[in-house]
mmCIF file of C-alpha atoms in Angstrom:
data_model
loop_
_atom_site.group_PDB
_atom_site.id
_atom_site.type_symbol
_atom_site.label_atom_id
_atom_site.label_comp_id
_atom_site.label_asym_id
_atom_site.label_seq_id
_atom_site.Cartn_x
_atom_site.Cartn_y
_atom_site.Cartn_z
ATOM 1 C CA MET A 1 4.420 19.091 15.266
ATOM 2 C CA THR A 2 5.253 22.798 15.602
ATOM 3 C CA ALA A 3 7.190 23.851 18.706
ATOM 4 C CA LEU A 4 5.315 25.965 21.198
ATOM 5 C CA SER A 5 5.472 29.642 20.245
ATOM 6 C CA LYS A 6 7.034 30.682 23.553
ATOM 7 C CA TYR A 7 10.115 28.610 22.680
ATOM 8 C CA ASP A 8 10.560 30.016 19.157
ATOM 9 C CA ARG A 9 13.511 32.277 20.108
ATOM 10 C CA LEU A 10 14.903 30.204 22.944
ATOM 11 C CA GLU A 11 18.579 29.297 22.678
ATOM 12 C CA ALA A 12 21.108 27.746 25.039
ATOM 13 C CA THR A 13 24.758 26.789 25.132
ATOM 14 C CA GLY A 14 25.725 23.192 25.679
ATOM 15 C CA LEU A 15 28.339 20.495 25.110
ATOM 16 C CA TRP A 16 27.788 17.939 22.335
ATOM 17 C CA ARG A 17 29.567 14.841 21.099
ATOM 18 C CA ASP A 18 28.562 12.565 18.223
ATOM 19 C CA THR A 19 30.261 9.359 19.474
ATOM 20 C CA ALA A 20 31.285 7.931 22.827
ATOM 21 C CA ASP A 21 35.014 8.539 22.253
ATOM 22 C CA ALA A 22 34.678 11.913 20.490
ATOM 23 C CA GLN A 23 35.806 15.202 22.043
ATOM 24 C CA ARG A 24 32.943 17.264 23.417
ATOM 25 C CA ARG A 25 32.448 20.605 21.703
ATOM 26 C CA GLU A 26 30.552 23.705 22.609
ATOM 27 C CA VAL A 27 27.357 24.188 20.629
ATOM 28 C CA ILE A 28 24.293 26.390 20.410
ATOM 29 C CA VAL A 29 20.939 24.667 20.983
ATOM 30 C CA SER A 30 17.641 26.028 19.646
ATOM 31 C CA ILE A 31 14.133 24.709 19.064
ATOM 32 C CA GLY A 32 12.567 24.576 15.618
ATOM 33 C CA ASP A 33 9.490 22.982 14.085
ATOM 34 C CA ALA A 34 9.487 19.439 15.469
ATOM 35 C CA THR A 35 13.280 19.408 15.882
ATOM 36 C CA LEU A 36 16.047 20.267 18.297
ATOM 37 C CA ILE A 37 18.706 22.151 16.310
ATOM 38 C CA ILE A 38 22.354 21.806 17.342
ATOM 39 C CA SER A 39 24.651 24.423 15.713
ATOM 40 C CA ASP A 40 28.293 25.411 16.056
ATOM 41 C CA LEU A 41 29.360 28.802 17.403
ATOM 42 C CA ASN A 42 29.214 30.202 13.861
ATOM 43 C CA ASP A 43 25.506 29.361 13.696
ATOM 44 C CA ARG A 44 26.004 26.512 11.227
ATOM 45 C CA ALA A 45 23.651 23.604 11.924
ATOM 46 C CA ILE A 46 25.518 20.429 12.866
ATOM 47 C CA THR A 47 22.554 18.110 13.379
ATOM 48 C CA HIS A 48 18.815 18.036 13.932
ATOM 49 C CA TRP A 49 17.141 15.799 16.470
ATOM 50 C CA SER A 50 13.495 14.973 16.143
ATOM 51 C CA LEU A 51 11.711 16.078 19.292
ATOM 52 C CA ALA A 52 9.644 12.893 19.065
ATOM 53 C CA ALA A 53 12.874 10.866 19.436
ATOM 54 C CA VAL A 54 14.747 12.759 22.151
ATOM 55 C CA GLU A 55 15.534 10.728 25.266
ATOM 56 C CA LYS A 56 16.778 12.084 28.573
ATOM 57 C CA ALA A 57 19.934 10.604 30.034
ATOM 58 C CA PRO A 58 20.615 10.256 33.780
ATOM 59 C CA ALA A 59 21.510 13.595 35.371
ATOM 60 C CA SER A 60 25.117 14.248 36.334
ATOM 61 C CA ASP A 61 26.310 15.189 39.809
ATOM 62 C CA LYS A 62 26.879 18.779 38.631
ATOM 63 C CA GLY A 63 23.200 19.270 37.858
ATOM 64 C CA GLY A 64 21.795 20.214 34.517
ATOM 65 C CA ALA A 65 20.588 17.535 32.095
ATOM 66 C CA ALA A 66 21.793 15.352 29.248
ATOM 67 C CA PHE A 67 19.839 14.232 26.185
ATOM 68 C CA HIS A 68 20.448 11.800 23.324
ATOM 69 C CA PRO A 69 18.535 10.597 20.251
ATOM 70 C CA ASP A 70 16.373 7.539 20.789
ATOM 71 C CA GLY A 71 18.438 4.444 20.082
ATOM 72 C CA ASP A 72 21.804 6.255 20.039
ATOM 73 C CA PRO A 73 23.015 6.885 23.615
ATOM 74 C CA ASP A 74 26.567 7.593 22.407
ATOM 75 C CA GLU A 75 25.533 10.922 20.857
ATOM 76 C CA VAL A 76 24.952 13.211 23.830
ATOM 77 C CA LEU A 77 23.965 16.826 24.425
ATOM 78 C CA GLU A 78 24.753 18.178 27.883
ATOM 79 C CA LEU A 79 23.100 21.309 29.247
ATOM 80 C CA GLY A 80 24.338 22.948 32.412
ATOM 81 C CA ALA A 81 22.209 23.838 35.399
ATOM 82 C CA ASP A 82 22.206 27.469 34.226
ATOM 83 C CA GLU A 83 20.237 26.443 31.112
ATOM 84 C CA ALA A 84 17.140 25.547 33.102
ATOM 85 C CA ALA A 85 14.833 27.300 30.600
ATOM 86 C CA MET A 86 16.025 25.130 27.717
ATOM 87 C CA ILE A 87 15.930 21.972 29.841
ATOM 88 C CA ASP A 88 12.364 22.787 30.870
ATOM 89 C CA ALA A 89 11.404 23.494 27.258
ATOM 90 C CA ILE A 90 12.782 20.171 26.022
ATOM 91 C CA ASP A 91 11.068 18.270 28.838
ATOM 92 C CA THR A 92 7.768 20.046 28.124
ATOM 93 C CA LEU A 93 7.906 19.234 24.431
ATOM 94 C CA ARG A 94 8.865 15.633 25.118
ATOM 95 C CA ARG A 95 5.838 15.227 27.389
ATOM 96 C CA ALA A 96 3.605 16.794 24.741
ATOM 97 C CA VAL A 97 4.912 14.356 22.150
ATOM 98 C CA ALA A 98 4.417 11.427 24.555
ATOM 99 C CA ARG A 99 0.781 12.411 25.150
ATOM 100 C CA ALA A 100 0.170 12.627 21.406
ATOM 101 C CA ARG A 101 1.535 9.143 20.752
ATOM 102 C CA PRO A 102 -1.013 6.292 20.442
ATOM 103 C CA LYS A 103 -1.096 4.305 23.666
ATOM 104 C CA GLN A 104 0.314 0.807 23.243
ATOM 105 C CA GLY A 105 -2.380 -0.735 25.376
ATOM 106 C CA ARG A 106 -5.060 0.918 23.283
ATOM 107 C CA LEU A 107 -3.379 -0.183 20.065
ATOM 108 C CA ARG A 108 -3.110 -3.687 21.424
ATOM 109 C CA TRP A 109 -6.791 -3.668 22.333
ATOM 110 C CA VAL A 110 -7.786 -2.315 18.931
ATOM 111 C CA GLY A 111 -5.560 -4.845 17.197
ATOM 112 C CA ALA A 112 -7.049 -7.670 19.228
ATOM 113 C CA ALA A 113 -10.571 -6.464 18.464
ATOM 114 C CA VAL A 114 -9.806 -6.310 14.747
ATOM 115 C CA SER A 115 -8.289 -9.795 14.859
ATOM 116 C CA VAL A 116 -11.266 -11.243 16.708
ATOM 117 C CA SER A 117 -13.648 -9.554 14.273
ATOM 118 C CA ALA A 118 -11.729 -10.942 11.321
ATOM 119 C CA VAL A 119 -11.773 -14.457 12.775
ATOM 120 C CA ALA A 120 -15.489 -14.151 13.540
ATOM 121 C CA ALA A 121 -16.194 -12.963 10.003
ATOM 122 C CA LEU A 122 -14.253 -15.897 8.596
ATOM 123 C CA ALA A 123 -16.145 -18.286 10.866
ATOM 124 C CA VAL A 124 -19.516 -16.876 9.856
ATOM 125 C CA PHE A 125 -19.054 -16.201 6.152
ATOM 126 C CA TRP A 126 -16.147 -18.296 4.896
ATOM 127 C CA LEU A 127 -15.832 -21.379 7.077
ATOM 128 C CA PRO A 128 -19.266 -22.969 6.436
ATOM 129 C CA GLY A 129 -18.900 -22.754 2.667
ATOM 130 C CA ALA A 130 -15.276 -23.906 2.815
ATOM 131 C CA LEU A 131 -16.229 -26.948 4.912
ATOM 132 C CA VAL A 132 -18.982 -27.919 2.497
ATOM 133 C CA ASP A 133 -16.689 -27.444 -0.508
ATOM 134 C CA HIS A 134 -14.058 -29.634 1.123
ATOM 135 C CA ALA A 135 -16.596 -32.308 2.024
ATOM 136 C CA MET A 136 -17.907 -32.376 -1.548
ATOM 137 C CA ARG A 137 -14.357 -33.046 -2.742
ATOM 138 C CA VAL A 138 -13.394 -35.771 -0.265
ATOM 139 C CA VAL A 139 -16.597 -37.714 0.503
ATOM 140 C CA PRO A 140 -16.391 -40.877 -1.662
ATOM 141 C CA PRO A 141 -19.388 -42.096 -3.707
ATOM 142 C CA VAL A 142 -19.834 -45.101 -1.417
ATOM 143 C CA LYS A 143 -20.172 -42.873 1.626
ATOM 144 C CA GLU A 144 -22.543 -40.556 -0.265
ATOM 145 C CA ALA A 145 -24.727 -43.563 -1.100
ATOM 146 C CA GLU A 146 -24.703 -44.557 2.594
ATOM 147 C CA ILE A 147 -25.859 -41.072 3.537
ATOM 148 C CA GLY A 148 -28.642 -41.334 0.950
ATOM 149 C CA ALA A 149 -29.725 -44.681 2.428
ATOM 150 C CA ALA A 150 -29.715 -43.236 5.950
ATOM 151 C CA LEU A 151 -31.822 -40.312 4.736
ATOM 152 C CA LEU A 152 -34.272 -42.705 3.058
ATOM 153 C CA ALA A 153 -34.650 -44.555 6.373
ATOM 154 C CA ARG A 154 -35.796 -41.282 7.984
ATOM 155 C CA ILE A 155 -38.213 -40.555 5.143
ATOM 156 C CA GLU A 156 -39.725 -44.048 5.441
ATOM 157 C CA ARG A 157 -40.993 -43.135 8.911
ATOM 158 C CA VAL A 158 -43.359 -40.715 7.186
ATOM 159 C CA SER A 159 -43.911 -42.373 3.823
ATOM 160 C CA GLY A 160 -43.987 -45.998 4.864
ATOM 161 C CA GLN A 161 -41.883 -48.801 3.401
ATOM 162 C CA PRO A 162 -40.999 -48.485 -0.301
ATOM 163 C CA CYS A 163 -43.206 -50.371 -2.695
ATOM 164 C CA ASN A 164 -41.461 -53.429 -4.064
ATOM 165 C CA SER A 165 -42.119 -56.559 -6.037
ATOM 166 C CA ILE A 166 -39.972 -58.926 -8.033
ATOM 167 C CA GLU A 167 -42.179 -58.440 -11.116
ATOM 168 C CA ALA A 168 -41.739 -54.638 -11.016
ATOM 169 C CA ARG A 169 -37.954 -54.659 -10.796
ATOM 170 C CA PRO A 170 -37.311 -54.739 -14.573
ATOM 171 C CA GLY A 171 -39.453 -51.621 -14.903
ATOM 172 C CA LEU A 172 -37.529 -49.829 -12.138
ATOM 173 C CA VAL A 173 -34.217 -50.768 -13.729
ATOM 174 C CA ALA A 174 -35.392 -49.555 -17.138
ATOM 175 C CA LEU A 175 -36.645 -46.264 -15.679
ATOM 176 C CA ALA A 176 -33.348 -45.664 -13.861
ATOM 177 C CA GLY A 177 -31.277 -46.596 -16.897
ATOM 178 C CA ARG A 178 -33.172 -44.307 -19.256
ATOM 179 C CA THR A 179 -32.939 -41.297 -16.936
ATOM 180 C CA GLY A 180 -29.350 -41.905 -15.813
ATOM 181 C CA VAL A 181 -29.959 -42.290 -12.073
ATOM 182 C CA ALA A 182 -28.546 -44.960 -9.803
ATOM 183 C CA ARG A 183 -31.884 -46.242 -8.517
ATOM 184 C CA VAL A 184 -35.579 -45.423 -8.567
ATOM 185 C CA VAL A 185 -37.630 -46.063 -5.417
ATOM 186 C CA VAL A 186 -41.437 -45.862 -5.392
ATOM 187 C CA LEU A 187 -42.955 -44.663 -2.120
ATOM 188 C CA PRO A 188 -46.607 -45.041 -1.124
ATOM 189 C CA ALA A 189 -46.705 -41.513 0.347
ATOM 190 C CA GLY A 190 -44.493 -38.779 1.746
ATOM 191 C CA VAL A 191 -42.854 -37.245 -1.308
ATOM 192 C CA ARG A 192 -45.137 -35.031 -3.376
ATOM 193 C CA GLU A 193 -43.742 -36.074 -6.755
ATOM 194 C CA ALA A 194 -40.023 -36.910 -6.909
ATOM 195 C CA LEU A 195 -36.997 -36.301 -4.706
ATOM 196 C CA ALA A 196 -33.303 -36.922 -5.394
ATOM 197 C CA LEU A 197 -31.135 -38.245 -2.554
ATOM 198 C CA PRO A 198 -27.360 -38.239 -2.140
ATOM 199 C CA GLY A 199 -25.843 -41.156 -3.993
ATOM 200 C CA GLY A 200 -28.097 -41.032 -7.043
ATOM 201 C CA THR A 201 -31.353 -42.494 -5.721
ATOM 202 C CA VAL A 202 -34.550 -40.744 -6.797
ATOM 203 C CA LEU A 203 -37.778 -41.248 -4.864
ATOM 204 C CA VAL A 204 -41.085 -41.030 -6.726
ATOM 205 C CA ASN A 205 -44.622 -40.969 -5.429
ATOM 206 C CA ARG A 206 -46.733 -43.983 -6.402
ATOM 207 C CA THR A 207 -49.130 -41.717 -8.279
ATOM 208 C CA LEU A 208 -46.506 -41.136 -10.985
ATOM 209 C CA VAL A 209 -46.686 -44.802 -11.995
ATOM 210 C CA GLU A 210 -50.304 -45.545 -11.097
ATOM 211 C CA ASP A 211 -52.175 -42.557 -12.520
ATOM 212 C CA TYR A 212 -50.646 -42.294 -16.005
ATOM 213 C CA GLU A 213 -50.794 -44.555 -19.016
ATOM 214 C CA GLU A 214 -47.149 -44.178 -20.049
ATOM 215 C CA PRO A 215 -43.822 -44.187 -18.221
ATOM 216 C CA ASP A 216 -42.773 -40.899 -19.844
ATOM 217 C CA VAL A 217 -44.431 -38.963 -17.025
ATOM 218 C CA ALA A 218 -42.430 -40.670 -14.262
ATOM 219 C CA ALA A 219 -39.312 -40.422 -16.407
ATOM 220 C CA GLY A 220 -39.944 -36.705 -16.855
ATOM 221 C CA TYR A 221 -40.190 -36.054 -13.122
ATOM 222 C CA ILE A 222 -36.995 -38.032 -12.555
ATOM 223 C CA LEU A 223 -35.192 -36.038 -15.266
ATOM 224 C CA VAL A 224 -36.298 -32.809 -13.619
ATOM 225 C CA GLU A 225 -34.826 -33.998 -10.312
ATOM 226 C CA GLN A 226 -31.642 -34.984 -12.106
ATOM 227 C CA THR A 227 -31.385 -31.517 -13.626
ATOM 228 C CA ARG A 228 -32.054 -29.880 -10.271
ATOM 229 C CA SER A 229 -29.379 -32.093 -8.688
ATOM 230 C CA ALA A 230 -26.855 -31.019 -11.319
ATOM 231 C CA GLU A 231 -27.302 -27.418 -10.186
ATOM 232 C CA THR A 232 -27.322 -28.201 -6.450
ATOM 233 C CA PRO A 233 -26.195 -31.744 -5.553
ATOM 234 C CA PRO A 234 -28.360 -33.320 -2.837
ATOM 235 C CA LEU A 235 -25.342 -33.879 -0.598
ATOM 236 C CA ARG A 236 -24.447 -30.183 -0.791
ATOM 237 C CA ALA A 237 -28.032 -29.214 0.015
ATOM 238 C CA LEU A 238 -27.964 -31.576 2.999
ATOM 239 C CA LEU A 239 -24.655 -30.231 4.343
ATOM 240 C CA GLU A 240 -25.665 -26.595 3.899
ATOM 241 C CA HIS A 241 -28.884 -27.325 5.768
ATOM 242 C CA ALA A 242 -27.081 -29.280 8.508
ATOM 243 C CA GLY A 243 -24.521 -26.540 9.215
ATOM 244 C CA PRO A 244 -20.753 -26.476 9.813
ATOM 245 C CA ARG A 245 -20.808 -28.527 13.016
ATOM 246 C CA ALA A 246 -22.537 -31.472 11.341
ATOM 247 C CA THR A 247 -20.270 -31.120 8.295
ATOM 248 C CA GLY A 248 -17.238 -31.174 10.571
ATOM 249 C CA THR A 249 -18.596 -34.327 12.215
ATOM 250 C CA LEU A 250 -18.897 -35.974 8.803
ATOM 251 C CA LEU A 251 -15.309 -35.062 7.940
ATOM 252 C CA THR A 252 -13.920 -36.331 11.247
ATOM 253 C CA THR A 253 -16.091 -39.390 11.948
ATOM 254 C CA GLY A 254 -17.447 -40.331 8.538
ATOM 255 C CA SER A 255 -21.097 -39.981 9.516
ATOM 256 C CA LEU A 256 -23.709 -37.280 9.981
ATOM 257 C CA PRO A 257 -25.657 -36.790 13.221
ATOM 258 C CA SER A 258 -29.100 -38.396 13.201
ATOM 259 C CA SER A 259 -30.647 -35.065 14.111
ATOM 260 C CA ALA A 260 -29.215 -33.479 10.955
ATOM 261 C CA LEU A 261 -30.639 -36.247 8.766
ATOM 262 C CA GLU A 262 -34.052 -36.055 10.416
ATOM 263 C CA ALA A 263 -34.226 -32.265 10.130
ATOM 264 C CA PHE A 264 -33.272 -32.357 6.452
ATOM 265 C CA ALA A 265 -35.776 -35.129 5.702
ATOM 266 C CA GLU A 266 -38.573 -33.112 7.299
ATOM 267 C CA ASP A 267 -37.515 -30.021 5.376
ATOM 268 C CA GLN A 268 -37.468 -31.820 2.015
ATOM 269 C CA LEU A 269 -40.865 -33.435 2.522
ATOM 270 C CA ALA A 270 -42.460 -30.128 3.530
ATOM 271 C CA LYS A 271 -40.765 -27.853 1.005
ATOM 272 C CA ALA A 272 -42.660 -26.787 -2.087
ATOM 273 C CA VAL A 273 -41.126 -27.788 -5.412
ATOM 274 C CA VAL A 274 -39.497 -24.925 -7.315
ATOM 275 C CA GLU A 275 -40.349 -24.948 -11.009
ATOM 276 C CA MET A 276 -37.422 -25.039 -13.410
ATOM 277 C CA PRO A 277 -37.389 -23.139 -16.714
ATOM 278 C CA ALA A 278 -38.070 -25.079 -19.882
ATOM 279 C CA GLU A 279 -34.760 -23.944 -21.402
ATOM 280 C CA THR A 280 -32.973 -25.793 -18.597
ATOM 281 C CA LEU A 281 -35.086 -28.950 -18.815
ATOM 282 C CA LEU A 282 -35.324 -29.502 -22.583
ATOM 283 C CA PRO A 283 -31.644 -30.522 -23.030
ATOM 284 C CA ALA A 284 -32.096 -33.210 -20.364
ATOM 285 C CA PHE A 285 -35.151 -34.626 -22.150
ATOM 286 C CA ALA A 286 -33.279 -34.551 -25.449
ATOM 287 C CA ALA A 287 -30.230 -36.333 -24.006
ATOM 288 C CA ALA A 288 -32.410 -39.082 -22.497
ATOM 289 C CA GLU A 289 -34.621 -39.266 -25.621
ATOM 290 C CA VAL A 290 -37.711 -38.832 -23.468
ATOM 291 C CA ARG A 291 -40.756 -36.869 -24.633
ATOM 292 C CA SER A 292 -41.346 -33.715 -22.601
ATOM 293 C CA THR A 293 -45.024 -33.365 -23.571
ATOM 294 C CA PRO A 294 -46.369 -36.075 -21.202
ATOM 295 C CA TYR A 295 -44.528 -34.471 -18.295
ATOM 296 C CA ALA A 296 -45.788 -31.034 -19.295
ATOM 297 C CA ARG A 297 -49.393 -32.263 -19.455
ATOM 298 C CA ALA A 298 -49.025 -33.996 -16.074
ATOM 299 C CA ARG A 299 -47.755 -30.749 -14.609
ATOM 300 C CA ASP A 300 -50.564 -28.693 -16.162
ATOM 301 C CA ILE A 301 -53.290 -30.533 -18.048
ATOM 302 C CA SER A 302 -54.249 -27.370 -19.922
ATOM 303 C CA GLY A 303 -50.699 -26.915 -21.129
ATOM 304 C CA GLU A 304 -50.767 -23.153 -20.557
ATOM 305 C CA ALA A 305 -48.099 -23.115 -17.831
ATOM 306 C CA THR A 306 -45.900 -25.631 -19.637
ATOM 307 C CA LEU A 307 -46.477 -24.559 -23.235
ATOM 308 C CA ARG A 308 -42.764 -24.258 -24.002
ATOM 309 C CA LEU A 309 -42.151 -27.901 -23.017
ATOM 310 C CA ILE A 310 -44.935 -28.958 -25.358
ATOM 311 C CA GLU A 311 -44.023 -26.797 -28.336
ATOM 312 C CA ALA A 312 -40.290 -27.540 -28.102
ATOM 313 C CA ASP A 313 -40.589 -31.250 -27.279
ATOM 314 C CA PRO A 314 -37.242 -32.638 -28.541
ATOM 315 C CA MET A 315 -38.911 -35.923 -29.484
ATOM 316 C CA SER A 316 -41.735 -34.286 -31.447
ATOM 317 C CA GLY A 317 -42.119 -35.972 -34.845
ATOM 318 C CA GLN A 318 -39.730 -38.747 -33.843
ATOM 319 C CA ASP A 319 -40.234 -42.320 -32.732
ATOM 320 C CA PRO A 320 -38.009 -42.744 -29.641
ATOM 321 C CA VAL A 321 -37.170 -46.145 -28.265
ATOM 322 C CA PRO A 322 -39.771 -47.086 -25.615
ATOM 323 C CA ILE A 323 -38.580 -46.546 -22.051
ATOM 324 C CA MET A 324 -39.677 -50.091 -21.193
ATOM 325 C CA GLN A 325 -41.771 -52.932 -22.499
ATOM 326 C CA ASP A 326 -45.520 -52.681 -21.943
ATOM 327 C CA ARG A 327 -45.550 -55.718 -19.635
ATOM 328 C CA ASP A 328 -42.850 -54.164 -17.460
ATOM 329 C CA TRP A 329 -44.834 -50.934 -17.270
ATOM 330 C CA LEU A 330 -47.964 -52.807 -16.217
ATOM 331 C CA GLN A 331 -46.037 -54.621 -13.491
ATOM 332 C CA LEU A 332 -44.522 -51.324 -12.351
ATOM 333 C CA GLN A 333 -47.971 -49.727 -12.129
ATOM 334 C CA ALA A 334 -48.980 -52.495 -9.708
ATOM 335 C CA ILE A 335 -45.851 -52.274 -7.561
ATOM 336 C CA CYS A 336 -47.675 -50.911 -4.528
ATOM 337 C CA GLU A 337 -50.517 -53.428 -4.686
ATOM 338 C CA SER A 338 -48.507 -56.375 -3.355
#
C-alpha cells in the first residue's frame, strides 16, 4: 500500500519506547509507503512499523493518542494532543487498511463452500468407485456365490426353472470343466445366449445345446462370457449398477437389497451383447483347447463377420480331446425335454 499523497510530508514529534521498562525518548514520526517511520532527532530511522499492523492503545488522561505494533504492546509511540494531524492520518490509514483486509466471515464462508464442494466431489466421483473396489477385495467367494444364486432366482422368474436331468449332469460337468467355470446352467428362455453370474456360474440358453451338433458351440459362448468376466467381473458390474448405497449395505449387512438384484437382472436380460474382438477371444479358445470355428459359424453362418476366428482357429489342423463323450452330449441336448 502507498500512503495517501496528502500525508507524504507530514511529520510529528512524539515519545517512543521499545520495551515496557525502557526510558521514553523523543522521536520524529513520519509516514512512508506502507510504513510508519520513527526516527531520532538527527533524522536517523530507529524503526519502521507496518501500517497494516499498527494498533491503537487506550488514550491517556492528557489527550493525544498512543500506538503500538500488533502483538507487541510494550513498544509504544505516544503523540500529544497537539499532533492531531498525525493522529488523524494514522487513524485514517488504519481504517483504509482494515477495509482492504479480507473479511473473516467471508473467508469462512468461502472456506466452508470449498470444503463442501470438495466433499461433494469426493462423494460423487471417488466414493462409489472406492466402495466397489473395497467390496471386490473383501467379499469372500462363498458370499459371491450366494449373490449369484440370489440373482439366478430373480432371472428364473422370467426364464422359468433351469432345465435339469440326472442323465445330463455328466455333460454339464464336462462343459464346465473344459471352459473353467464353476457351473453351467441351461435355461429354457430368458438369456439370449450366455450370461455369467457372480460366483462363476454361466447361464446358457437351451438353443446352444439343442440346435447344434457339437458341444463346441456352447463351449465357445461360455468361453466368451469367461473372457468378458475377466475384463469386468460380474460382481463388479452388479455393484456398479446397484450404486453406492446398495454396495454399502452389502459391506455392512452381508447382503444386497432385493431391488438391486431385480434391477440388475432385468438390465442383463434386456441388454444387447457386445461383441469382443477375435484377438481377445483366441487365447481363451487356445487355453481351453476348444475350436473357435464352430462358435464363429454359430455367430455368423456366412463367416464374414467372424472370419478372424475361423482363419486363426487355434485348434485348426489338430485333434483336440473331445469336450465330452457323444452319449453325454446327446443327454445334454435333451436336458429340457424332461
